[in-house]
Amino acid sequence: MKKYTKLLYLVLIIYSCVTGQSVQYYNNMDGLIQNLADPYVLQHNGKFYMYGTSDTESDMGIPVYVSDDLVHWQRPAGAKNGYAVFREDVWGDRWFWSGDVILHKGKFYMYLTAEEHLVVAVSDSPLGPFKQEVRRPMHPDIKEIDGSVFVDDDGKAYIYFVRFDDGNVVFGAQLSDDMMSMKEETITECLRAEQPWEFSKNEPQAKINEGAFMLKHKGIYYLTYTANHFLNVDYSVGYAVSDNPLGPWKKYEGNPILRGNDKIMGTGNGVFLKLPDENNMWYVYHYHFGNGRPRRIAMDRARFIADSKGGPDILQLDGPTTTDQKGPVIESNNY
């Protein structure tokens, strides 16, 4: 068996050298990154940048980690000590959560949460520092969290976020041309807790749909989300489909598509990556071991499969895996 394993690794190394593809192994039980939650991963110029909520330093800002292969991550040193956003550069004094980043006209825009309000900050680099010229939230009088941006094929940009309305409810809106504000007339409720699995009998209990992320597949919009309280072992992922980016939405009857097991629990609030397309698609998310914190980052394969009933293709996730897994194949010309 040992000889076979060594031979397999040798074959993979040779394959990697010949094809220019790197192959790495990982185990979600170790956590790709520890003490981090609500991950977002940006692909830019041959590197991956992960932003998220620190379980230990969320009052300082938004940290950033860098990787060449999605398996090995490091937090860069620098003027901001590994923070892409530092609290002195944006509105708010505490509770800096998530951090969705897009590249638009040569600038990087981060949509983060500060003190339960949405904030937009801008930088010339994916490492930051992300700053606000005018320090204010998108809606000073309305609590909103979990901003996630999707740019459609026609160039129109949309943001999906959570408002507190008898629980956590997902809303969507079209962004303005400068990416800094919402077109108020387009703000639309998208998702709220309604399916049976979204009402866990475990503690803590709450009516929650949050952590939205958009995928578009064969002209259909797939809005993924996470339900139940983030400290609950039943924090799990579902999705809904629509013909339009702002709905109306129909939740998949087979939800949840990712839920915990006897080892990894509290799974969700992640991001899908196409490397470079749906044939090599992955979901990066956070989890815990049943006690809510600390949270860690995990990664598993994702794909679309045909619906035998003739409906929209089904979004499928492999996880949560708890054994050694072959990491993504990263081609140098992918991104």
XYZ file of C-alpha atoms in Angstrom:
335
model
C 0.000 0.000 0.000
C 2.850 2.395 0.867
C 4.519 1.655 -2.483
C 1.243 2.374 -4.282
C 0.803 5.676 -2.443
C 4.357 6.784 -3.263
C 3.820 5.840 -6.906
C 0.578 7.829 -7.018
C 2.275 10.927 -5.648
C 5.122 10.505 -8.154
C 2.640 10.300 -11.028
C 0.881 13.452 -9.804
C 4.182 15.326 -9.547
C 5.167 14.310 -13.090
C 1.686 15.241 -14.362
C 1.967 18.619 -12.691
C 5.349 19.323 -14.273
C 4.206 18.293 -17.751
C 0.885 20.176 -17.738
C 1.876 23.225 -15.730
C -0.827 22.372 -13.205
C -0.204 22.232 -9.457
C -1.810 19.532 -7.313
C -2.079 19.905 -3.538
C -3.828 17.907 -0.829
C -5.762 19.280 2.129
C -8.023 18.143 4.969
C -10.928 20.286 6.139
C -10.495 19.022 9.695
C -7.314 21.083 9.892
C -8.961 24.217 8.534
C -7.452 26.035 5.573
C -7.413 29.090 7.852
C -8.341 29.125 11.523
C -10.301 31.778 13.424
C -11.877 33.109 10.221
C -15.478 33.114 8.973
C -17.663 34.500 6.157
C -14.938 34.014 3.525
C -14.740 35.764 0.179
C -12.029 34.826 -2.341
C -10.825 37.161 -5.091
C -8.799 35.832 -8.043
C -6.349 38.375 -9.436
C -3.081 38.182 -11.416
C -2.263 34.588 -10.544
C -3.043 34.802 -6.849
C -6.013 34.264 -4.560
C -6.977 36.744 -1.847
C -9.256 35.695 1.010
C -11.129 38.193 3.164
C -13.407 37.402 6.076
C -14.574 37.924 9.637
C -11.935 37.392 12.299
C -13.197 35.425 15.302
C -10.577 37.109 17.487
C -9.987 40.564 15.957
C -13.289 41.666 14.395
C -13.068 45.060 16.101
C -9.805 45.841 14.271
C -10.856 45.454 10.635
C -10.957 42.919 7.791
C -7.916 40.618 7.444
C -6.559 39.394 4.107
C -4.763 36.128 3.300
C -2.921 35.250 0.083
C -2.464 31.901 -1.706
C -1.136 30.498 -4.970
C -3.102 27.234 -4.781
C -6.147 27.762 -2.481
C -4.629 25.267 -0.031
C -1.709 27.123 1.548
C -2.516 30.590 2.865
C -0.474 33.301 4.514
C -1.336 36.644 6.027
C 0.966 39.297 4.565
C 2.771 41.792 6.755
C 2.669 45.459 5.858
C 1.546 48.912 6.829
C -1.765 47.565 8.087
C -0.398 44.393 9.712
C -2.286 42.002 7.478
C -5.546 43.953 7.391
C -7.095 44.868 4.055
C -9.381 47.231 5.982
C -8.282 48.929 9.171
C -10.917 50.603 11.334
C -9.258 54.027 11.216
C -9.820 54.154 7.432
C -13.584 53.521 7.304
C -16.830 54.267 9.115
C -17.430 52.299 12.308
C -15.495 51.317 15.418
C -16.251 47.595 15.780
C -17.906 44.480 14.337
C -16.099 44.438 11.000
C -17.515 41.426 9.174
C -17.191 39.681 5.789
C -15.693 41.682 2.897
C -16.739 41.068 -0.718
C -14.239 42.519 -3.243
C -14.600 43.226 -6.963
C -12.372 44.922 -9.530
C -14.045 47.783 -11.392
C -12.303 50.197 -13.763
C -8.894 49.603 -12.221
C -10.023 49.983 -8.608
C -10.880 47.370 -5.994
C -14.191 47.859 -4.191
C -14.896 46.131 -0.891
C -18.423 45.736 0.477
C -18.046 45.053 4.186
C -20.121 45.220 7.336
C -19.258 47.630 10.167
C -21.443 47.896 13.249
C -24.244 46.114 11.359
C -24.196 48.604 8.468
C -22.979 48.173 4.883
C -19.840 50.111 4.001
C -18.072 50.512 0.631
C -14.312 51.118 0.647
C -11.886 51.465 -2.276
C -8.242 50.521 -2.854
C -5.647 50.397 -5.629
C -4.535 46.935 -4.449
C -6.324 43.734 -3.372
C -4.140 43.859 -0.242
C -5.531 47.270 0.651
C -5.590 49.543 2.407
C -9.276 49.956 1.530
C -10.470 53.425 2.511
C -13.486 55.726 2.375
C -13.097 59.327 1.262
C -16.334 60.086 3.085
C -16.801 57.818 6.077
C -20.432 56.804 6.095
C -22.467 53.619 5.588
C -24.689 53.028 2.573
C -27.824 53.499 4.705
C -27.025 55.255 8.013
C -30.500 54.662 9.441
C -30.922 51.000 8.412
C -29.043 47.992 9.748
C -27.712 45.841 6.893
C -25.056 43.096 6.759
C -23.485 40.506 4.426
C -23.096 42.494 1.212
C -22.303 40.385 -1.874
C -21.935 41.798 -5.396
C -22.780 40.123 -8.709
C -22.063 41.624 -12.134
C -24.398 40.319 -14.838
C -23.507 39.624 -18.472
C -24.906 43.020 -19.500
C -22.567 44.826 -17.102
C -25.242 45.711 -14.550
C -24.102 45.165 -10.965
C -26.309 43.940 -8.124
C -25.767 43.702 -4.405
C -27.383 41.109 -2.137
C -27.510 41.819 1.580
C -29.393 41.177 4.808
C -31.835 43.376 6.667
C -33.356 42.588 10.057
C -37.106 42.108 9.548
C -38.538 39.460 11.891
C -35.228 37.659 11.457
C -32.452 37.950 8.889
C -33.926 38.515 5.421
C -32.005 38.640 2.122
C -32.628 41.675 -0.084
C -31.229 42.595 -3.483
C -30.726 45.842 -5.373
C -29.040 47.189 -8.475
C -25.909 49.216 -7.788
C -25.321 52.693 -9.173
C -22.863 53.130 -12.037
C -20.099 54.248 -9.650
C -20.647 51.089 -7.524
C -20.939 53.198 -4.363
C -24.689 53.202 -3.712
C -27.898 51.306 -4.411
C -30.600 52.362 -6.822
C -33.195 52.754 -4.096
C -36.174 52.009 -6.329
C -34.758 48.542 -7.092
C -34.423 47.289 -3.494
C -36.356 44.018 -3.365
C -36.909 41.313 -0.762
C -35.494 38.038 -2.070
C -35.399 35.341 0.618
C -36.612 34.744 4.160
C -36.806 31.632 6.340
C -39.686 29.416 5.204
C -38.555 25.842 4.496
C -38.784 23.339 7.410
C -35.004 22.756 7.638
C -34.520 26.504 8.197
C -36.158 26.249 11.640
C -33.672 24.162 13.613
C -34.798 22.791 16.962
C -31.238 23.085 18.255
C -30.015 26.185 20.052
C -29.564 29.030 19.425
C -32.697 29.427 17.335
C -33.428 32.294 14.942
C -35.231 33.020 11.673
C -32.273 33.482 9.376
C -31.445 33.585 5.678
C -28.039 35.239 5.171
C -24.675 34.971 3.420
C -26.124 35.227 -0.092
C -23.981 34.520 -3.160
C -25.081 34.597 -6.804
C -24.276 32.136 -9.583
C -25.606 32.314 -13.137
C -25.921 29.071 -15.089
C -27.556 28.573 -18.494
C -29.410 31.868 -18.127
C -30.824 30.939 -14.705
C -29.912 32.861 -11.544
C -28.960 30.739 -8.536
C -29.006 32.666 -5.254
C -27.285 30.623 -2.557
C -27.750 31.403 1.135
C -27.250 30.005 4.629
C -30.040 29.391 7.140
C -30.266 29.063 10.944
C -28.108 30.827 13.549
C -24.373 30.807 12.799
C -23.633 29.264 16.223
C -26.154 26.463 15.591
C -24.875 23.069 14.430
C -27.592 23.186 11.731
C -26.241 26.311 10.001
C -26.528 25.016 6.420
C -26.602 26.073 2.767
C -29.525 26.203 0.345
C -30.343 27.972 -2.893
C -33.198 29.464 -4.893
C -33.609 30.045 -8.633
C -35.099 32.799 -10.772
C -35.217 34.060 -14.343
C -34.273 37.537 -13.108
C -31.480 38.809 -10.823
C -33.982 40.286 -8.359
C -36.505 37.463 -8.463
C -39.110 36.287 -7.745
C -37.272 33.296 -6.283
C -38.174 29.633 -5.913
C -36.235 27.664 -3.324
C -34.866 24.259 -4.320
C -36.983 21.469 -2.824
C -33.870 19.409 -2.056
C -32.339 22.021 0.264
C -30.041 22.059 2.144
C -27.251 21.205 -0.297
C -24.564 21.479 2.403
C -25.065 20.625 6.049
C -22.826 19.426 8.863
C -22.051 15.879 9.938
C -20.753 14.312 13.144
C -17.364 16.023 12.745
C -17.872 19.340 10.954
C -20.876 21.526 11.809
C -22.186 25.040 11.274
C -21.297 24.980 7.574
C -21.946 27.892 5.247
C -21.710 31.594 4.381
C -19.209 31.024 1.589
C -18.205 31.776 -1.983
C -18.182 29.746 -5.207
C -15.073 29.760 -7.414
C -14.862 28.765 -11.076
C -11.321 27.699 -12.046
C -11.816 28.881 -14.721
C -15.337 27.538 -15.379
C -18.050 25.260 -13.992
C -16.032 22.142 -14.853
C -13.704 23.026 -11.971
C -15.977 24.711 -9.429
C -15.398 24.902 -5.666
C -17.190 26.211 -2.602
C -15.153 27.893 0.151
C -17.036 28.223 3.449
C -16.652 28.267 7.217
C -17.525 25.704 9.882
C -17.073 24.914 13.572
C -16.874 21.760 15.683
C -20.215 22.187 17.440
C -19.368 24.891 19.944
C -19.899 27.860 17.623
C -16.380 29.236 17.786
C -13.638 29.311 16.726
C -14.628 28.976 13.103
C -12.400 27.614 10.355
C -12.304 27.684 6.573
C -13.141 24.613 4.478
C -13.393 23.901 0.746
C -15.232 21.293 -1.324
C -16.149 20.529 -4.925
C -19.337 21.882 -6.502
C -21.103 21.214 -9.793
C -24.340 21.497 -11.719
C -26.162 18.289 -12.643
C -29.228 17.714 -14.796
C -32.622 17.595 -13.106
C -34.314 14.303 -13.965
C -37.684 16.077 -13.688
C -36.773 18.576 -16.392
C -36.339 21.590 -14.147
C -33.305 23.873 -13.891
C -30.002 22.091 -13.379
C -29.344 21.204 -9.740
C -26.484 22.789 -7.817
C -24.638 20.040 -5.955
C -21.941 20.160 -3.259
C -19.686 17.290 -2.185
C -19.040 18.345 1.392
C -18.404 18.632 4.090
C -15.474 16.268 3.553
C -13.375 15.269 6.561
C -10.632 13.192 4.918
C -7.645 14.067 2.737
C -8.798 15.652 -0.509
C -7.093 16.534 -3.767
C -7.098 20.312 -4.058
C -8.087 22.346 -7.096
C -6.033 22.030 -10.252
C -4.681 25.512 -10.846
C -3.582 26.285 -14.380
C -1.217 29.223 -14.731
C -3.357 30.810 -17.454
C -6.662 30.341 -15.604
C -6.962 33.809 -14.154
